[in-house]
Amino acid sequence: MGNLKIRCSMISQIIGDSRTKSSPLSDTAKSCLMNLAKESLFDFTKFQGSKETEKGKLLENTAIQASGLHRCKKYTKNETRLENDWITGECDIYDPKERLIIDTKCSWDIGTHPFFIEEAHKKAEKAGYIYQMHGYMWLFDCDKADIDFWLFPCPENLLGTYDNPTMLIDAVEDIPIAKRLTTVTVTRDEKIIEKIKEKVEICQEYYDLLIKQVA
C-alpha cells in the first residue's frame, strides 16, 4: 500500500476511467497525481486561489452558522481531519447524532448560484462534490451528506475594479435569506466507496513510480 492519501476534494479527479485499455488511470487522474508528486517533492502548489475561493473562506463560519439555524441547531466548524489507508478529509459540519455530514459552498454571485434543484444537482456532479461527500461519509461513518449552496453578499474587500457592488451586494441582500439556500442531499452508496478504494490503490502505485523517477 502506498503512502499517498487522496484528499476528499480531489477524489473526482482520480475516479474516472481511462479511455484506453493501456492504462487503468485517466489522463485527468495522471495529471492530478503528477501535481501531487511535485507538491511532495518540491513543495510546489499550482493553484494559488481565486476571488471565488477567497469568498468561501471568508464566509465559511457564516455559512456554517446559517446551516445550523436552517436546521434549528447550533453548528460550529468541524476541526477534525480523519484519514484511512486511502483518503483524508475534513468536512465543514459533522453531526454524529444524525449521522450527517454538511458541507457549505458559497456562490460568488446570483448568476453562479444554483437557485433551482436541477441546477444544483448538475453543479454538484460537475464539481465532483458527490465523490467528495462519499469520502466524508466513509471517513466519518455517516449515512448521508447535505451540500448547502449559500448565496451571501460579497465582502467589499474582494471587489475588483470591474465588479459591480449593486449586483454583488445590494441585489443579493434584496433576496430573502431563506431563498438563498439550495441543498443537495447525497445518500451513501457502498459501490461508490468501493470504487474510490480500488481507484486510490491504483493511484498509489502510479504515484510511487513518479516519486522514484525523481527522488
mmCIF file with all atom_site columns, C-alpha atoms in Angstrom:
data_model
loop_
_atom_site.group_PDB
_atom_site.id
_atom_site.type_symbol
_atom_site.label_atom_id
_atom_site.label_alt_id
_atom_site.label_comp_id
_atom_site.label_asym_id
_atom_site.label_entity_id
_atom_site.label_seq_id
_atom_site.pdbx_PDB_ins_code
_atom_site.Cartn_x
_atom_site.Cartn_y
_atom_site.Cartn_z
_atom_site.occupancy
_atom_site.B_iso_or_equiv
_atom_site.pdbx_formal_charge
_atom_site.auth_seq_id
_atom_site.auth_comp_id
_atom_site.auth_asym_id
_atom_site.auth_atom_id
_atom_site.pdbx_PDB_model_num
ATOM 1   C CA . MET A 1 1   ? 0.000   0.000  0.000   1.00 0.00 ? 1   MET A CA 1
ATOM 2   C CA . GLY A 1 2   ? 1.394   3.404  -0.970  1.00 0.00 ? 2   GLY A CA 1
ATOM 3   C CA . ASN A 1 3   ? 1.794   6.350  1.368   1.00 0.00 ? 3   ASN A CA 1
ATOM 4   C CA . LEU A 1 4   ? -0.376  8.608  -0.773  1.00 0.00 ? 4   LEU A CA 1
ATOM 5   C CA . LYS A 1 5   ? -3.778  9.519  0.634   1.00 0.00 ? 5   LYS A CA 1
ATOM 6   C CA . ILE A 1 6   ? -6.160  11.364 -1.674  1.00 0.00 ? 6   ILE A CA 1
ATOM 7   C CA . ARG A 1 7   ? -7.945  14.400 -0.261  1.00 0.00 ? 7   ARG A CA 1
ATOM 8   C CA . CYS A 1 8   ? -11.721 14.106 -0.456  1.00 0.00 ? 8   CYS A CA 1
ATOM 9   C CA . SER A 1 9   ? -11.881 17.270 -2.528  1.00 0.00 ? 9   SER A CA 1
ATOM 10  C CA . MET A 1 10  ? -9.685  15.579 -5.165  1.00 0.00 ? 10  MET A CA 1
ATOM 11  C CA . ILE A 1 11  ? -11.450 12.223 -5.456  1.00 0.00 ? 11  ILE A CA 1
ATOM 12  C CA . SER A 1 12  ? -13.398 13.302 -8.534  1.00 0.00 ? 12  SER A CA 1
ATOM 13  C CA . GLN A 1 13  ? -10.127 13.974 -10.353 1.00 0.00 ? 13  GLN A CA 1
ATOM 14  C CA . ILE A 1 14  ? -8.848  10.405 -9.984  1.00 0.00 ? 14  ILE A CA 1
ATOM 15  C CA . ILE A 1 15  ? -12.075 8.397  -10.129 1.00 0.00 ? 15  ILE A CA 1
ATOM 16  C CA . GLY A 1 16  ? -12.722 8.493  -13.875 1.00 0.00 ? 16  GLY A CA 1
ATOM 17  C CA . ASP A 1 17  ? -11.904 5.518  -16.085 1.00 0.00 ? 17  ASP A CA 1
ATOM 18  C CA . SER A 1 18  ? -9.320  5.701  -18.839 1.00 0.00 ? 18  SER A CA 1
ATOM 19  C CA . ARG A 1 19  ? -10.493 5.926  -22.442 1.00 0.00 ? 19  ARG A CA 1
ATOM 20  C CA . THR A 1 20  ? -7.835  3.420  -23.467 1.00 0.00 ? 20  THR A CA 1
ATOM 21  C CA . LYS A 1 21  ? -7.098  -0.106 -22.305 1.00 0.00 ? 21  LYS A CA 1
ATOM 22  C CA . SER A 1 22  ? -3.382  0.614  -21.979 1.00 0.00 ? 22  SER A CA 1
ATOM 23  C CA . SER A 1 23  ? -3.795  2.327  -18.600 1.00 0.00 ? 23  SER A CA 1
ATOM 24  C CA . PRO A 1 24  ? -6.305  1.990  -15.731 1.00 0.00 ? 24  PRO A CA 1
ATOM 25  C CA . LEU A 1 25  ? -5.948  5.707  -14.983 1.00 0.00 ? 25  LEU A CA 1
ATOM 26  C CA . SER A 1 26  ? -7.441  8.585  -16.952 1.00 0.00 ? 26  SER A CA 1
ATOM 27  C CA . ASP A 1 27  ? -5.297  11.460 -18.200 1.00 0.00 ? 27  ASP A CA 1
ATOM 28  C CA . THR A 1 28  ? -7.004  13.677 -15.611 1.00 0.00 ? 28  THR A CA 1
ATOM 29  C CA . ALA A 1 29  ? -6.001  11.289 -12.831 1.00 0.00 ? 29  ALA A CA 1
ATOM 30  C CA . LYS A 1 30  ? -2.411  11.097 -14.051 1.00 0.00 ? 30  LYS A CA 1
ATOM 31  C CA . SER A 1 31  ? -2.168  14.884 -14.241 1.00 0.00 ? 31  SER A CA 1
ATOM 32  C CA . CYS A 1 32  ? -3.546  15.158 -10.715 1.00 0.00 ? 32  CYS A CA 1
ATOM 33  C CA . LEU A 1 33  ? -1.016  12.645 -9.399  1.00 0.00 ? 33  LEU A CA 1
ATOM 34  C CA . MET A 1 34  ? 1.866   14.394 -11.167 1.00 0.00 ? 34  MET A CA 1
ATOM 35  C CA . ASN A 1 35  ? 0.862   17.653 -9.468  1.00 0.00 ? 35  ASN A CA 1
ATOM 36  C CA . LEU A 1 36  ? 0.699   15.879 -6.102  1.00 0.00 ? 36  LEU A CA 1
ATOM 37  C CA . ALA A 1 37  ? 4.151   14.407 -6.699  1.00 0.00 ? 37  ALA A CA 1
ATOM 38  C CA . LYS A 1 38  ? 5.561   17.872 -7.480  1.00 0.00 ? 38  LYS A CA 1
ATOM 39  C CA . GLU A 1 39  ? 3.912   19.173 -4.339  1.00 0.00 ? 39  GLU A CA 1
ATOM 40  C CA . SER A 1 40  ? 5.577   16.441 -2.304  1.00 0.00 ? 40  SER A CA 1
ATOM 41  C CA . LEU A 1 41  ? 8.989   16.648 -3.978  1.00 0.00 ? 41  LEU A CA 1
ATOM 42  C CA . PHE A 1 42  ? 9.332   20.409 -4.371  1.00 0.00 ? 42  PHE A CA 1
ATOM 43  C CA . ASP A 1 43  ? 6.656   21.914 -2.097  1.00 0.00 ? 43  ASP A CA 1
ATOM 44  C CA . PHE A 1 44  ? 5.111   23.426 -5.218  1.00 0.00 ? 44  PHE A CA 1
ATOM 45  C CA . THR A 1 45  ? 1.377   24.169 -5.356  1.00 0.00 ? 45  THR A CA 1
ATOM 46  C CA . LYS A 1 46  ? -0.065  25.148 -8.725  1.00 0.00 ? 46  LYS A CA 1
ATOM 47  C CA . PHE A 1 47  ? -3.402  26.593 -7.582  1.00 0.00 ? 47  PHE A CA 1
ATOM 48  C CA . GLN A 1 48  ? -2.981  29.779 -5.559  1.00 0.00 ? 48  GLN A CA 1
ATOM 49  C CA . GLY A 1 49  ? -6.665  30.562 -5.094  1.00 0.00 ? 49  GLY A CA 1
ATOM 50  C CA . SER A 1 50  ? -9.209  32.921 -6.632  1.00 0.00 ? 50  SER A CA 1
ATOM 51  C CA . LYS A 1 51  ? -11.702 35.538 -5.525  1.00 0.00 ? 51  LYS A CA 1
ATOM 52  C CA . GLU A 1 52  ? -14.384 32.833 -5.546  1.00 0.00 ? 52  GLU A CA 1
ATOM 53  C CA . THR A 1 53  ? -12.466 30.539 -3.200  1.00 0.00 ? 53  THR A CA 1
ATOM 54  C CA . GLU A 1 54  ? -11.465 33.510 -1.050  1.00 0.00 ? 54  GLU A CA 1
ATOM 55  C CA . LYS A 1 55  ? -15.112 34.446 -0.591  1.00 0.00 ? 55  LYS A CA 1
ATOM 56  C CA . GLY A 1 56  ? -15.818 30.891 0.509   1.00 0.00 ? 56  GLY A CA 1
ATOM 57  C CA . LYS A 1 57  ? -13.075 31.060 3.111   1.00 0.00 ? 57  LYS A CA 1
ATOM 58  C CA . LEU A 1 58  ? -14.140 34.439 4.460   1.00 0.00 ? 58  LEU A CA 1
ATOM 59  C CA . LEU A 1 59  ? -17.784 33.403 4.778   1.00 0.00 ? 59  LEU A CA 1
ATOM 60  C CA . GLU A 1 60  ? -17.233 29.823 5.918   1.00 0.00 ? 60  GLU A CA 1
ATOM 61  C CA . ASN A 1 61  ? -18.285 30.417 9.521   1.00 0.00 ? 61  ASN A CA 1
ATOM 62  C CA . THR A 1 62  ? -21.259 32.497 8.392   1.00 0.00 ? 62  THR A CA 1
ATOM 63  C CA . ALA A 1 63  ? -22.404 29.643 6.164   1.00 0.00 ? 63  ALA A CA 1
ATOM 64  C CA . ILE A 1 64  ? -21.925 27.059 8.914   1.00 0.00 ? 64  ILE A CA 1
ATOM 65  C CA . GLN A 1 65  ? -23.969 29.112 11.369  1.00 0.00 ? 65  GLN A CA 1
ATOM 66  C CA . ALA A 1 66  ? -26.677 29.659 8.746   1.00 0.00 ? 66  ALA A CA 1
ATOM 67  C CA . SER A 1 67  ? -26.823 25.931 8.008   1.00 0.00 ? 67  SER A CA 1
ATOM 68  C CA . GLY A 1 68  ? -27.347 25.333 11.713  1.00 0.00 ? 68  GLY A CA 1
ATOM 69  C CA . LEU A 1 69  ? -30.095 27.946 12.008  1.00 0.00 ? 69  LEU A CA 1
ATOM 70  C CA . HIS A 1 70  ? -31.843 26.440 8.996   1.00 0.00 ? 70  HIS A CA 1
ATOM 71  C CA . ARG A 1 71  ? -31.997 23.123 10.868  1.00 0.00 ? 71  ARG A CA 1
ATOM 72  C CA . CYS A 1 72  ? -32.758 24.705 14.258  1.00 0.00 ? 72  CYS A CA 1
ATOM 73  C CA . LYS A 1 73  ? -29.331 23.659 15.520  1.00 0.00 ? 73  LYS A CA 1
ATOM 74  C CA . LYS A 1 74  ? -26.138 25.387 16.576  1.00 0.00 ? 74  LYS A CA 1
ATOM 75  C CA . TYR A 1 75  ? -23.264 24.174 14.456  1.00 0.00 ? 75  TYR A CA 1
ATOM 76  C CA . THR A 1 76  ? -19.579 25.046 14.659  1.00 0.00 ? 76  THR A CA 1
ATOM 77  C CA . LYS A 1 77  ? -16.875 24.189 12.177  1.00 0.00 ? 77  LYS A CA 1
ATOM 78  C CA . ASN A 1 78  ? -15.532 20.677 12.412  1.00 0.00 ? 78  ASN A CA 1
ATOM 79  C CA . GLU A 1 79  ? -11.807 20.863 13.141  1.00 0.00 ? 79  GLU A CA 1
ATOM 80  C CA . THR A 1 80  ? -11.090 17.120 12.976  1.00 0.00 ? 80  THR A CA 1
ATOM 81  C CA . ARG A 1 81  ? -9.321  15.703 9.939   1.00 0.00 ? 81  ARG A CA 1
ATOM 82  C CA . LEU A 1 82  ? -9.700  11.967 9.547   1.00 0.00 ? 82  LEU A CA 1
ATOM 83  C CA . GLU A 1 83  ? -7.878  9.535  7.295   1.00 0.00 ? 83  GLU A CA 1
ATOM 84  C CA . ASN A 1 84  ? -7.712  5.865  6.464   1.00 0.00 ? 84  ASN A CA 1
ATOM 85  C CA . ASP A 1 85  ? -5.380  3.915  4.189   1.00 0.00 ? 85  ASP A CA 1
ATOM 86  C CA . TRP A 1 86  ? -6.847  5.561  1.096   1.00 0.00 ? 86  TRP A CA 1
ATOM 87  C CA . ILE A 1 87  ? -8.214  9.063  1.699   1.00 0.00 ? 87  ILE A CA 1
ATOM 88  C CA . THR A 1 88  ? -8.094  12.040 4.049   1.00 0.00 ? 88  THR A CA 1
ATOM 89  C CA . GLY A 1 89  ? -10.672 14.725 4.694   1.00 0.00 ? 89  GLY A CA 1
ATOM 90  C CA . GLU A 1 90  ? -12.086 17.415 6.965   1.00 0.00 ? 90  GLU A CA 1
ATOM 91  C CA . CYS A 1 91  ? -15.753 18.232 6.399   1.00 0.00 ? 91  CYS A CA 1
ATOM 92  C CA . ASP A 1 92  ? -17.375 21.521 7.426   1.00 0.00 ? 92  ASP A CA 1
ATOM 93  C CA . ILE A 1 93  ? -20.040 20.101 9.745   1.00 0.00 ? 93  ILE A CA 1
ATOM 94  C CA . TYR A 1 94  ? -20.248 16.692 11.399  1.00 0.00 ? 94  TYR A CA 1
ATOM 95  C CA . ASP A 1 95  ? -23.489 15.793 13.146  1.00 0.00 ? 95  ASP A CA 1
ATOM 96  C CA . PRO A 1 96  ? -22.886 12.356 14.725  1.00 0.00 ? 96  PRO A CA 1
ATOM 97  C CA . LYS A 1 97  ? -26.354 12.136 16.239  1.00 0.00 ? 97  LYS A CA 1
ATOM 98  C CA . GLU A 1 98  ? -27.952 12.438 12.806  1.00 0.00 ? 98  GLU A CA 1
ATOM 99  C CA . ARG A 1 99  ? -25.096 10.506 11.126  1.00 0.00 ? 99  ARG A CA 1
ATOM 100 C CA . LEU A 1 100 ? -24.923 13.505 8.827   1.00 0.00 ? 100 LEU A CA 1
ATOM 101 C CA . ILE A 1 101 ? -22.213 15.468 7.030   1.00 0.00 ? 101 ILE A CA 1
ATOM 102 C CA . ILE A 1 102 ? -22.914 19.014 5.874   1.00 0.00 ? 102 ILE A CA 1
ATOM 103 C CA . ASP A 1 103 ? -20.592 20.849 3.521   1.00 0.00 ? 103 ASP A CA 1
ATOM 104 C CA . THR A 1 104 ? -21.185 24.508 2.712   1.00 0.00 ? 104 THR A CA 1
ATOM 105 C CA . LYS A 1 105 ? -20.484 26.097 -0.660  1.00 0.00 ? 105 LYS A CA 1
ATOM 106 C CA . CYS A 1 106 ? -20.656 29.894 -1.042  1.00 0.00 ? 106 CYS A CA 1
ATOM 107 C CA . SER A 1 107 ? -21.621 31.083 -4.522  1.00 0.00 ? 107 SER A CA 1
ATOM 108 C CA . TRP A 1 108 ? -19.867 34.111 -5.990  1.00 0.00 ? 108 TRP A CA 1
ATOM 109 C CA . ASP A 1 109 ? -22.967 35.874 -7.333  1.00 0.00 ? 109 ASP A CA 1
ATOM 110 C CA . ILE A 1 110 ? -26.594 35.466 -8.403  1.00 0.00 ? 110 ILE A CA 1
ATOM 111 C CA . GLY A 1 111 ? -25.526 34.140 -11.782 1.00 0.00 ? 111 GLY A CA 1
ATOM 112 C CA . THR A 1 112 ? -23.419 31.290 -10.398 1.00 0.00 ? 112 THR A CA 1
ATOM 113 C CA . HIS A 1 113 ? -25.745 30.390 -7.534  1.00 0.00 ? 113 HIS A CA 1
ATOM 114 C CA . PRO A 1 114 ? -27.914 27.286 -8.170  1.00 0.00 ? 114 PRO A CA 1
ATOM 115 C CA . PHE A 1 115 ? -31.368 28.526 -7.172  1.00 0.00 ? 115 PHE A CA 1
ATOM 116 C CA . PHE A 1 116 ? -33.046 25.563 -8.853  1.00 0.00 ? 116 PHE A CA 1
ATOM 117 C CA . ILE A 1 117 ? -32.848 21.928 -7.734  1.00 0.00 ? 117 ILE A CA 1
ATOM 118 C CA . GLU A 1 118 ? -31.893 20.598 -11.161 1.00 0.00 ? 118 GLU A CA 1
ATOM 119 C CA . GLU A 1 119 ? -29.236 23.293 -11.465 1.00 0.00 ? 119 GLU A CA 1
ATOM 120 C CA . ALA A 1 120 ? -27.849 22.432 -8.021  1.00 0.00 ? 120 ALA A CA 1
ATOM 121 C CA . HIS A 1 121 ? -27.624 18.706 -8.782  1.00 0.00 ? 121 HIS A CA 1
ATOM 122 C CA . LYS A 1 122 ? -25.806 19.376 -12.042 1.00 0.00 ? 122 LYS A CA 1
ATOM 123 C CA . LYS A 1 123 ? -23.393 21.731 -10.297 1.00 0.00 ? 123 LYS A CA 1
ATOM 124 C CA . ALA A 1 124 ? -22.711 19.187 -7.551  1.00 0.00 ? 124 ALA A CA 1
ATOM 125 C CA . GLU A 1 125 ? -21.979 16.460 -10.077 1.00 0.00 ? 125 GLU A CA 1
ATOM 126 C CA . LYS A 1 126 ? -19.860 18.634 -12.365 1.00 0.00 ? 126 LYS A CA 1
ATOM 127 C CA . ALA A 1 127 ? -17.781 19.960 -9.472  1.00 0.00 ? 127 ALA A CA 1
ATOM 128 C CA . GLY A 1 128 ? -17.173 16.463 -8.103  1.00 0.00 ? 128 GLY A CA 1
ATOM 129 C CA . TYR A 1 129 ? -18.987 17.130 -4.836  1.00 0.00 ? 129 TYR A CA 1
ATOM 130 C CA . ILE A 1 130 ? -20.805 13.771 -4.944  1.00 0.00 ? 130 ILE A CA 1
ATOM 131 C CA . TYR A 1 131 ? -17.494 11.922 -4.630  1.00 0.00 ? 131 TYR A CA 1
ATOM 132 C CA . GLN A 1 132 ? -16.220 14.410 -2.058  1.00 0.00 ? 132 GLN A CA 1
ATOM 133 C CA . MET A 1 133 ? -19.272 13.756 0.125   1.00 0.00 ? 133 MET A CA 1
ATOM 134 C CA . HIS A 1 134 ? -18.817 9.994  -0.181  1.00 0.00 ? 134 HIS A CA 1
ATOM 135 C CA . GLY A 1 135 ? -15.273 10.427 1.037   1.00 0.00 ? 135 GLY A CA 1
ATOM 136 C CA . TYR A 1 136 ? -16.504 12.325 4.083   1.00 0.00 ? 136 TYR A CA 1
ATOM 137 C CA . MET A 1 137 ? -19.300 9.831  4.767   1.00 0.00 ? 137 MET A CA 1
ATOM 138 C CA . TRP A 1 138 ? -16.773 6.998  4.576   1.00 0.00 ? 138 TRP A CA 1
ATOM 139 C CA . LEU A 1 139 ? -14.324 8.683  6.962   1.00 0.00 ? 139 LEU A CA 1
ATOM 140 C CA . PHE A 1 140 ? -16.912 9.920  9.468   1.00 0.00 ? 140 PHE A CA 1
ATOM 141 C CA . ASP A 1 141 ? -19.174 6.846  9.183   1.00 0.00 ? 141 ASP A CA 1
ATOM 142 C CA . CYS A 1 142 ? -22.278 8.756  8.111   1.00 0.00 ? 142 CYS A CA 1
ATOM 143 C CA . ASP A 1 143 ? -25.329 7.739  6.089   1.00 0.00 ? 143 ASP A CA 1
ATOM 144 C CA . LYS A 1 144 ? -25.965 10.977 4.209   1.00 0.00 ? 144 LYS A CA 1
ATOM 145 C CA . ALA A 1 145 ? -24.394 14.293 3.340   1.00 0.00 ? 145 ALA A CA 1
ATOM 146 C CA . ASP A 1 146 ? -26.016 17.632 2.595   1.00 0.00 ? 146 ASP A CA 1
ATOM 147 C CA . ILE A 1 147 ? -24.378 20.110 0.240   1.00 0.00 ? 147 ILE A CA 1
ATOM 148 C CA . ASP A 1 148 ? -25.624 23.557 1.244   1.00 0.00 ? 148 ASP A CA 1
ATOM 149 C CA . PHE A 1 149 ? -25.208 26.100 -1.548  1.00 0.00 ? 149 PHE A CA 1
ATOM 150 C CA . TRP A 1 150 ? -25.420 29.555 0.056   1.00 0.00 ? 150 TRP A CA 1
ATOM 151 C CA . LEU A 1 151 ? -25.540 32.994 -1.519  1.00 0.00 ? 151 LEU A CA 1
ATOM 152 C CA . PHE A 1 152 ? -24.260 35.850 0.644   1.00 0.00 ? 152 PHE A CA 1
ATOM 153 C CA . PRO A 1 153 ? -23.301 39.434 -0.216  1.00 0.00 ? 153 PRO A CA 1
ATOM 154 C CA . CYS A 1 154 ? -19.715 39.712 -1.368  1.00 0.00 ? 154 CYS A CA 1
ATOM 155 C CA . PRO A 1 155 ? -17.269 41.169 1.185   1.00 0.00 ? 155 PRO A CA 1
ATOM 156 C CA . GLU A 1 156 ? -16.275 44.641 -0.019  1.00 0.00 ? 156 GLU A CA 1
ATOM 157 C CA . ASN A 1 157 ? -12.555 43.901 0.223   1.00 0.00 ? 157 ASN A CA 1
ATOM 158 C CA . LEU A 1 158 ? -12.923 41.284 -2.530  1.00 0.00 ? 158 LEU A CA 1
ATOM 159 C CA . LEU A 1 159 ? -14.480 43.662 -5.038  1.00 0.00 ? 159 LEU A CA 1
ATOM 160 C CA . GLY A 1 160 ? -12.288 44.317 -8.037  1.00 0.00 ? 160 GLY A CA 1
ATOM 161 C CA . THR A 1 161 ? -12.195 47.274 -10.406 1.00 0.00 ? 161 THR A CA 1
ATOM 162 C CA . TYR A 1 162 ? -14.846 45.817 -12.697 1.00 0.00 ? 162 TYR A CA 1
ATOM 163 C CA . ASP A 1 163 ? -17.046 44.196 -10.036 1.00 0.00 ? 163 ASP A CA 1
ATOM 164 C CA . ASN A 1 164 ? -20.460 45.797 -9.579  1.00 0.00 ? 164 ASN A CA 1
ATOM 165 C CA . PRO A 1 165 ? -21.354 46.327 -5.873  1.00 0.00 ? 165 PRO A CA 1
ATOM 166 C CA . THR A 1 166 ? -25.027 46.704 -6.794  1.00 0.00 ? 166 THR A CA 1
ATOM 167 C CA . MET A 1 167 ? -25.106 43.195 -8.253  1.00 0.00 ? 167 MET A CA 1
ATOM 168 C CA . LEU A 1 168 ? -22.740 41.534 -5.775  1.00 0.00 ? 168 LEU A CA 1
ATOM 169 C CA . ILE A 1 169 ? -24.055 43.136 -2.578  1.00 0.00 ? 169 ILE A CA 1
ATOM 170 C CA . ASP A 1 170 ? -27.318 45.085 -2.886  1.00 0.00 ? 170 ASP A CA 1
ATOM 171 C CA . ALA A 1 171 ? -29.120 42.678 -5.229  1.00 0.00 ? 171 ALA A CA 1
ATOM 172 C CA . VAL A 1 172 ? -28.184 39.735 -3.006  1.00 0.00 ? 172 VAL A CA 1
ATOM 173 C CA . GLU A 1 173 ? -29.384 41.435 0.157   1.00 0.00 ? 173 GLU A CA 1
ATOM 174 C CA . ASP A 1 174 ? -32.749 42.080 -1.535  1.00 0.00 ? 174 ASP A CA 1
ATOM 175 C CA . ILE A 1 175 ? -33.330 38.314 -1.757  1.00 0.00 ? 175 ILE A CA 1
ATOM 176 C CA . PRO A 1 176 ? -34.795 36.737 1.431   1.00 0.00 ? 176 PRO A CA 1
ATOM 177 C CA . ILE A 1 177 ? -32.168 34.599 3.167   1.00 0.00 ? 177 ILE A CA 1
ATOM 178 C CA . ALA A 1 178 ? -34.388 31.504 3.015   1.00 0.00 ? 178 ALA A CA 1
ATOM 179 C CA . LYS A 1 179 ? -34.360 31.720 -0.784  1.00 0.00 ? 179 LYS A CA 1
ATOM 180 C CA . ARG A 1 180 ? -30.573 31.944 -0.890  1.00 0.00 ? 180 ARG A CA 1
ATOM 181 C CA . LEU A 1 181 ? -30.061 28.326 0.165   1.00 0.00 ? 181 LEU A CA 1
ATOM 182 C CA . THR A 1 182 ? -30.297 25.282 -2.085  1.00 0.00 ? 182 THR A CA 1
ATOM 183 C CA . THR A 1 183 ? -29.465 21.870 -0.627  1.00 0.00 ? 183 THR A CA 1
ATOM 184 C CA . VAL A 1 184 ? -28.434 18.701 -2.432  1.00 0.00 ? 184 VAL A CA 1
ATOM 185 C CA . THR A 1 185 ? -28.637 15.541 -0.332  1.00 0.00 ? 185 THR A CA 1
ATOM 186 C CA . VAL A 1 186 ? -26.273 12.672 -1.111  1.00 0.00 ? 186 VAL A CA 1
ATOM 187 C CA . THR A 1 187 ? -27.129 9.208  0.209   1.00 0.00 ? 187 THR A CA 1
ATOM 188 C CA . ARG A 1 188 ? -24.270 6.835  0.983   1.00 0.00 ? 188 ARG A CA 1
ATOM 189 C CA . ASP A 1 189 ? -23.607 4.267  -1.740  1.00 0.00 ? 189 ASP A CA 1
ATOM 190 C CA . GLU A 1 190 ? -21.195 1.471  -0.827  1.00 0.00 ? 190 GLU A CA 1
ATOM 191 C CA . LYS A 1 191 ? -20.493 0.761  -4.502  1.00 0.00 ? 191 LYS A CA 1
ATOM 192 C CA . ILE A 1 192 ? -19.111 4.267  -4.920  1.00 0.00 ? 192 ILE A CA 1
ATOM 193 C CA . ILE A 1 193 ? -16.956 3.894  -1.818  1.00 0.00 ? 193 ILE A CA 1
ATOM 194 C CA . GLU A 1 194 ? -15.603 0.581  -3.101  1.00 0.00 ? 194 GLU A CA 1
ATOM 195 C CA . LYS A 1 195 ? -14.763 2.202  -6.441  1.00 0.00 ? 195 LYS A CA 1
ATOM 196 C CA . ILE A 1 196 ? -12.920 5.003  -4.630  1.00 0.00 ? 196 ILE A CA 1
ATOM 197 C CA . LYS A 1 197 ? -10.914 2.437  -2.695  1.00 0.00 ? 197 LYS A CA 1
ATOM 198 C CA . GLU A 1 198 ? -9.956  0.477  -5.813  1.00 0.00 ? 198 GLU A CA 1
ATOM 199 C CA . LYS A 1 199 ? -9.033  3.583  -7.785  1.00 0.00 ? 199 LYS A CA 1
ATOM 200 C CA . VAL A 1 200 ? -6.916  5.064  -4.994  1.00 0.00 ? 200 VAL A CA 1
ATOM 201 C CA . GLU A 1 201 ? -4.899  1.841  -4.728  1.00 0.00 ? 201 GLU A CA 1
ATOM 202 C CA . ILE A 1 202 ? -4.043  2.135  -8.430  1.00 0.00 ? 202 ILE A CA 1
ATOM 203 C CA . CYS A 1 203 ? -3.169  5.795  -7.897  1.00 0.00 ? 203 CYS A CA 1
ATOM 204 C CA . GLN A 1 204 ? -0.880  4.922  -5.014  1.00 0.00 ? 204 GLN A CA 1
ATOM 205 C CA . GLU A 1 205 ? 1.127   2.566  -7.228  1.00 0.00 ? 205 GLU A CA 1
ATOM 206 C CA . TYR A 1 206 ? 1.418   5.141  -10.017 1.00 0.00 ? 206 TYR A CA 1
ATOM 207 C CA . TYR A 1 207 ? 2.331   7.892  -7.539  1.00 0.00 ? 207 TYR A CA 1
ATOM 208 C CA . ASP A 1 208 ? 5.122   5.773  -6.052  1.00 0.00 ? 208 ASP A CA 1
ATOM 209 C CA . LEU A 1 209 ? 6.549   5.248  -9.563  1.00 0.00 ? 209 LEU A CA 1
ATOM 210 C CA . LEU A 1 210 ? 6.500   9.017  -10.148 1.00 0.00 ? 210 LEU A CA 1
ATOM 211 C CA . ILE A 1 211 ? 8.333   9.710  -6.889  1.00 0.00 ? 211 ILE A CA 1
ATOM 212 C CA . LYS A 1 212 ? 11.002  7.096  -7.661  1.00 0.00 ? 212 LYS A CA 1
ATOM 213 C CA . GLN A 1 213 ? 11.696  8.746  -11.018 1.00 0.00 ? 213 GLN A CA 1
ATOM 214 C CA . VAL A 1 214 ? 12.893  11.939 -9.342  1.00 0.00 ? 214 VAL A CA 1
ATOM 215 C CA . ALA A 1 215 ? 13.718  11.104 -5.721  1.00 0.00 ? 215 ALA A CA 1
#
